[in-house]
Short mmCIF file of C-alpha atoms in Angstrom, two decimals:
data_model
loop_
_atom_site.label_atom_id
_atom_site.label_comp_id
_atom_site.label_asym_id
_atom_site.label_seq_id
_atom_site.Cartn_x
_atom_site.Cartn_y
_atom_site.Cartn_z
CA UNK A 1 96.86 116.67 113.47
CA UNK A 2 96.16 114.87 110.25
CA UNK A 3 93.34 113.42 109.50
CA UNK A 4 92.49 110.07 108.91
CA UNK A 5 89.44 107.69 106.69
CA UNK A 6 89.72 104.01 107.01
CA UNK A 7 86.35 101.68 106.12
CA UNK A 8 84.05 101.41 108.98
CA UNK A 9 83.79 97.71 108.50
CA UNK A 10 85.65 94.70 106.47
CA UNK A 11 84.82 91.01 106.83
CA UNK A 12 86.93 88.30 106.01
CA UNK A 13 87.61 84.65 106.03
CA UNK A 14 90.28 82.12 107.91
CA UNK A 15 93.25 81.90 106.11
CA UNK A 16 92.76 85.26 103.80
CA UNK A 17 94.78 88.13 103.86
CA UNK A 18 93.23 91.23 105.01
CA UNK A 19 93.94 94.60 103.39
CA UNK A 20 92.48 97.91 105.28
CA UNK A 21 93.62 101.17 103.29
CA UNK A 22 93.75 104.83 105.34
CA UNK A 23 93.37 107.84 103.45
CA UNK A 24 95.58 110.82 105.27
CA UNK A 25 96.05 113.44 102.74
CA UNK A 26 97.26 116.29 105.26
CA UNK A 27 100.04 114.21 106.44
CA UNK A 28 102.75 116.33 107.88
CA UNK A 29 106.49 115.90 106.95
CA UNK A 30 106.97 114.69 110.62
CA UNK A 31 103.87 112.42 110.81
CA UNK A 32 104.30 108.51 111.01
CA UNK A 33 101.72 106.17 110.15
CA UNK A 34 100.85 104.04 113.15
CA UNK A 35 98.33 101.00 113.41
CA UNK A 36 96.23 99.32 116.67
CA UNK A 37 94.18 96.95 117.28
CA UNK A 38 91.53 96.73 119.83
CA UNK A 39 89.82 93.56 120.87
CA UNK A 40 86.37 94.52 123.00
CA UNK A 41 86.96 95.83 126.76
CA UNK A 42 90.39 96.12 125.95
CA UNK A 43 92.69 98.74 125.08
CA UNK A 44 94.36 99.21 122.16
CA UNK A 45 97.39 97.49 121.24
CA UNK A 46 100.46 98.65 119.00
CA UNK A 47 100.64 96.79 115.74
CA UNK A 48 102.71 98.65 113.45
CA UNK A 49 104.61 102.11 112.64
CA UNK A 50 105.90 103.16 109.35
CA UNK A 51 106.65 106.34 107.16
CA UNK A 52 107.31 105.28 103.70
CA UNK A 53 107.76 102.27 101.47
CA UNK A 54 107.12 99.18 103.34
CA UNK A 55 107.60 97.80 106.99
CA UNK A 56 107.05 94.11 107.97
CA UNK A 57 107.01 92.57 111.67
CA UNK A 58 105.89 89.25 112.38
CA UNK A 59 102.01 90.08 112.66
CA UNK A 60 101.74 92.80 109.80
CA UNK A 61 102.83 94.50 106.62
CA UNK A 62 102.85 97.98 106.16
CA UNK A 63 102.70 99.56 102.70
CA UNK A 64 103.18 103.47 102.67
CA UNK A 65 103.23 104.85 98.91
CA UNK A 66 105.81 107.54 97.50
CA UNK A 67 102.96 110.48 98.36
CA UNK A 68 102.35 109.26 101.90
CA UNK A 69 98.56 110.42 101.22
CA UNK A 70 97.54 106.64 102.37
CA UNK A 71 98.30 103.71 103.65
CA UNK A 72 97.77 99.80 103.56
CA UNK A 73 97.90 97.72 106.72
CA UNK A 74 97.83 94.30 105.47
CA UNK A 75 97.33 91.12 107.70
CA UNK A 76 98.23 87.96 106.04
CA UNK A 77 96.34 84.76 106.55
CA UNK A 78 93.78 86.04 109.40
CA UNK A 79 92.43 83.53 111.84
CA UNK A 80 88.91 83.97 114.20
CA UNK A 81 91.16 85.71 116.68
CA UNK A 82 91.91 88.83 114.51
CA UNK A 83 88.98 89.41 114.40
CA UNK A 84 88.75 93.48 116.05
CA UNK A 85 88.97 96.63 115.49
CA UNK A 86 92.19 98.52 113.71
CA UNK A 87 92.91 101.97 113.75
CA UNK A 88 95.00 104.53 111.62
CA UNK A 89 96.78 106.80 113.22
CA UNK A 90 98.92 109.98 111.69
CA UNK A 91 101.33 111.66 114.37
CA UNK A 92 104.78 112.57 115.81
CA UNK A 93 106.84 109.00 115.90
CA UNK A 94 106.79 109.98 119.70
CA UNK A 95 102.86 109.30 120.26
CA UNK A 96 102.15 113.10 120.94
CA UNK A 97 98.55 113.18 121.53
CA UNK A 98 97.36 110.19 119.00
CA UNK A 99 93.80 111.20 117.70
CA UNK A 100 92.01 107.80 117.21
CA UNK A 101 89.25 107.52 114.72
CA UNK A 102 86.32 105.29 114.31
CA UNK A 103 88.95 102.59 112.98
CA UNK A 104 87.83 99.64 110.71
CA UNK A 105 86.13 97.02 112.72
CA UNK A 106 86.99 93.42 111.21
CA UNK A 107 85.11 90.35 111.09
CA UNK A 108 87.28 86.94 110.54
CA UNK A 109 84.48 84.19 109.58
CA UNK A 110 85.30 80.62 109.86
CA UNK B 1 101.83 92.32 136.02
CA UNK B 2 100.61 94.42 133.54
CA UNK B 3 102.86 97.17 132.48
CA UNK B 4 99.82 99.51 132.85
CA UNK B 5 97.63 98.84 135.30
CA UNK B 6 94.20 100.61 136.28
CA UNK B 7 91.86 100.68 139.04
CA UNK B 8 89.54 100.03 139.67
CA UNK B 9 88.26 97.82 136.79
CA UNK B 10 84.73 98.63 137.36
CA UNK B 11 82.95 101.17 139.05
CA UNK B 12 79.50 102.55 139.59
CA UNK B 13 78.73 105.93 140.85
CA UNK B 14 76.19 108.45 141.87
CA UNK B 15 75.75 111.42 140.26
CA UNK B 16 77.07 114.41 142.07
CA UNK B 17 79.87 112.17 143.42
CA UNK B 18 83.40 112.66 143.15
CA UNK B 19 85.49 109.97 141.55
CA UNK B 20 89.54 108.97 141.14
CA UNK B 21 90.50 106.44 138.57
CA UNK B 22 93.84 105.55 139.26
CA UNK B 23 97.06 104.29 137.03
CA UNK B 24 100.35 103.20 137.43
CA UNK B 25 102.77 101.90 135.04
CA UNK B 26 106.13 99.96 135.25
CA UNK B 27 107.40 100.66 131.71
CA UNK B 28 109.29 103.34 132.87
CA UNK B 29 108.13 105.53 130.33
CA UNK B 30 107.78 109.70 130.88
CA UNK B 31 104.32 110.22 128.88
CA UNK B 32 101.33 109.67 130.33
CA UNK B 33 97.54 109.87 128.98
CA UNK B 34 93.97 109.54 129.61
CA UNK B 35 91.21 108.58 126.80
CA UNK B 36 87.97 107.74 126.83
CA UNK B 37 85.88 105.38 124.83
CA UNK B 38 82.00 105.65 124.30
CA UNK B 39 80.52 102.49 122.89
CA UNK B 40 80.95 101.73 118.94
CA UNK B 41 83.23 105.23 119.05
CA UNK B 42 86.98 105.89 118.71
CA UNK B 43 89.10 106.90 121.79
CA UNK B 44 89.33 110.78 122.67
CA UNK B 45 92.07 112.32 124.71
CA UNK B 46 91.19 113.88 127.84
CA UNK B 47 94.54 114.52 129.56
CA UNK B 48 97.85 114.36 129.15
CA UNK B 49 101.00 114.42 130.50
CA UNK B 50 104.72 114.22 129.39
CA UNK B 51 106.46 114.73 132.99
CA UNK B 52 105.40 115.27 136.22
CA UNK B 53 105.61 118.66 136.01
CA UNK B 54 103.29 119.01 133.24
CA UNK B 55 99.82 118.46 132.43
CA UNK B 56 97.87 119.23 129.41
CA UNK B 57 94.32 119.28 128.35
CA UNK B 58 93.18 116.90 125.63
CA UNK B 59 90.02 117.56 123.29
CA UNK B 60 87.74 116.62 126.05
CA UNK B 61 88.78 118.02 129.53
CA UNK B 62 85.60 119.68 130.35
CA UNK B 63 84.54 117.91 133.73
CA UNK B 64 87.53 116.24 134.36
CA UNK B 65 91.12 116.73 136.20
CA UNK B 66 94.59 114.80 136.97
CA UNK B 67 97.07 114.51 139.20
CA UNK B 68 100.66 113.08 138.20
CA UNK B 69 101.94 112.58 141.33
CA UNK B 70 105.07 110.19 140.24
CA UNK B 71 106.30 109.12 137.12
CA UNK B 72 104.81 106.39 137.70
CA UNK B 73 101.57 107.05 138.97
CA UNK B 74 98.64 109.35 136.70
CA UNK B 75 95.03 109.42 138.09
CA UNK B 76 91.89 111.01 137.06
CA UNK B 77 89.30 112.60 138.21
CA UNK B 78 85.63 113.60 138.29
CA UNK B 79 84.96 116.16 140.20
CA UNK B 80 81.20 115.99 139.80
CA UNK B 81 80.05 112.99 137.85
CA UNK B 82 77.47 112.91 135.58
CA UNK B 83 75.39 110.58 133.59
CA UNK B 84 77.42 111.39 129.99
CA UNK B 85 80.40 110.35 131.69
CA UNK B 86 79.39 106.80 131.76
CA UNK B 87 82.26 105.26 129.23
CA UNK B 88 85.09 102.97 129.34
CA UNK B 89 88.79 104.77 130.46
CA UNK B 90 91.73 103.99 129.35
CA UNK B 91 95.24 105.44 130.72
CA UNK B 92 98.14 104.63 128.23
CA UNK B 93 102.23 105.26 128.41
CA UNK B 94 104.73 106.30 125.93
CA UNK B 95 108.16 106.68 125.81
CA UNK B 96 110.11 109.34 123.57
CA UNK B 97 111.45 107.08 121.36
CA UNK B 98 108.17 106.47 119.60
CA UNK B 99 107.53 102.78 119.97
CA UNK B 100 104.09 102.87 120.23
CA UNK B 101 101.43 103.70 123.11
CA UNK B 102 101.11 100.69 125.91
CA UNK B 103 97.39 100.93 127.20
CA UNK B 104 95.91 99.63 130.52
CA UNK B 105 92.93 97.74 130.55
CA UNK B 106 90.50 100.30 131.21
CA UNK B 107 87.61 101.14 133.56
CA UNK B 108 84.50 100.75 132.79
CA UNK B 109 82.56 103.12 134.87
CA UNK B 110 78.56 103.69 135.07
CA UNK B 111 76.98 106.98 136.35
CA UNK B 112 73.50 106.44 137.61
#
């Protein structure tokens, strides 16, 4: 399984946009990029897959470059409620025994 | 109702004691799993399974077993429970599609 570095810790502001790179330069040909988020005493929650160039849903963007070696999760205009913890994730698109990492905990300040 | 749903929510134990955390999910979904969360830490697999005919180990299944006794249904157990078992569990689903893991909303048990 690849392995992935993300910051330990970001903080932010209301209303600013929120970019949290992840290194994962033994991504596999196979691998998708996937991205949770984890409020405390709760589990994680899917946010976004990818596994090049750029995908968009209505709560994030998702910016894979040509090499795949890393990856930008970006969260635009962040409120007090996003503030959590996100984590990277490099696997199968079919979830085959995710490894979760520390993640990047994120603090939104008013 | 939650699509995954675990029991119980909270739970103290003895040590020595044996212990079943239970799930059960109404996504429909084949793949089960167990993690674990320690405080301030990332989530480590324990078990998995991707049909109820099979069961896997996960990085951390030292101390630990399950049962997949529906498709529906994947508990956990301590056979023996100890004080470094004290964490929060989660059970999550997945389908083979790849649209993400659904977790429950964990356990929280305490070993004393």
């Amino acid at each position: 399984l690849a392995k992935t570095t993300q910051p330990i810790s970001m903080d932010s502001y209301e209303g600013q946009e929120v970019n949290i790179t992840c290194s994962h330069n033994n991504i596999a040909t196979n691998d998708y990029i996937t991205w949770y988020q984890q409020f405390p005493s709760q589990g994680p929650r899917f946010i976004i897959q990818g596994y090049k160039t750029k995908v968009t849903n209505e709560v994030a963007s998702l910016f894979i470059p040509a090499d795949r070696k890393s990856s930008t999760l970006s969260l635009p205009r962040v409120s007090l409620s996003d503030t959590a913890v996100y984590y990277c994730l490099v696997g199968e698109a079919a979830g085959n025994k995710l490894t979760f990492g520390g993640g990047t905990r994120v603090l939104v300040k008013p | 109702d939650a699509d995954v749903t675990q029991t119980p929510r909270n739970r103290i134990t003895k040590t020595g004691k044996r212990i079943m955390l239970e799930c059960s999910q109404t996504k429909g979904h084949d793949r089960m799993y167990w993690y674990r969360q320690d405080p301030g830490l990332g989530l480590r697999l324990i078990y998995y399974s991707f049909d109820v005919k099979d069961i896997n180990k996960g990085e951390i299944s030292d101390g630990y077993s399950v049962s997949r006794q529906a498709q529906a249904k994947f508990s956990l157990s301590l056979e023996s429970a100890i004080p470094n078992q004290t964490a929060l569990y989660f059970c999550a689903t997945s389908d083979q599609q790849g649209d993400g893991y659904t977790f429950g909303s964990g356990t929280r048990l305490t070993v004393v």
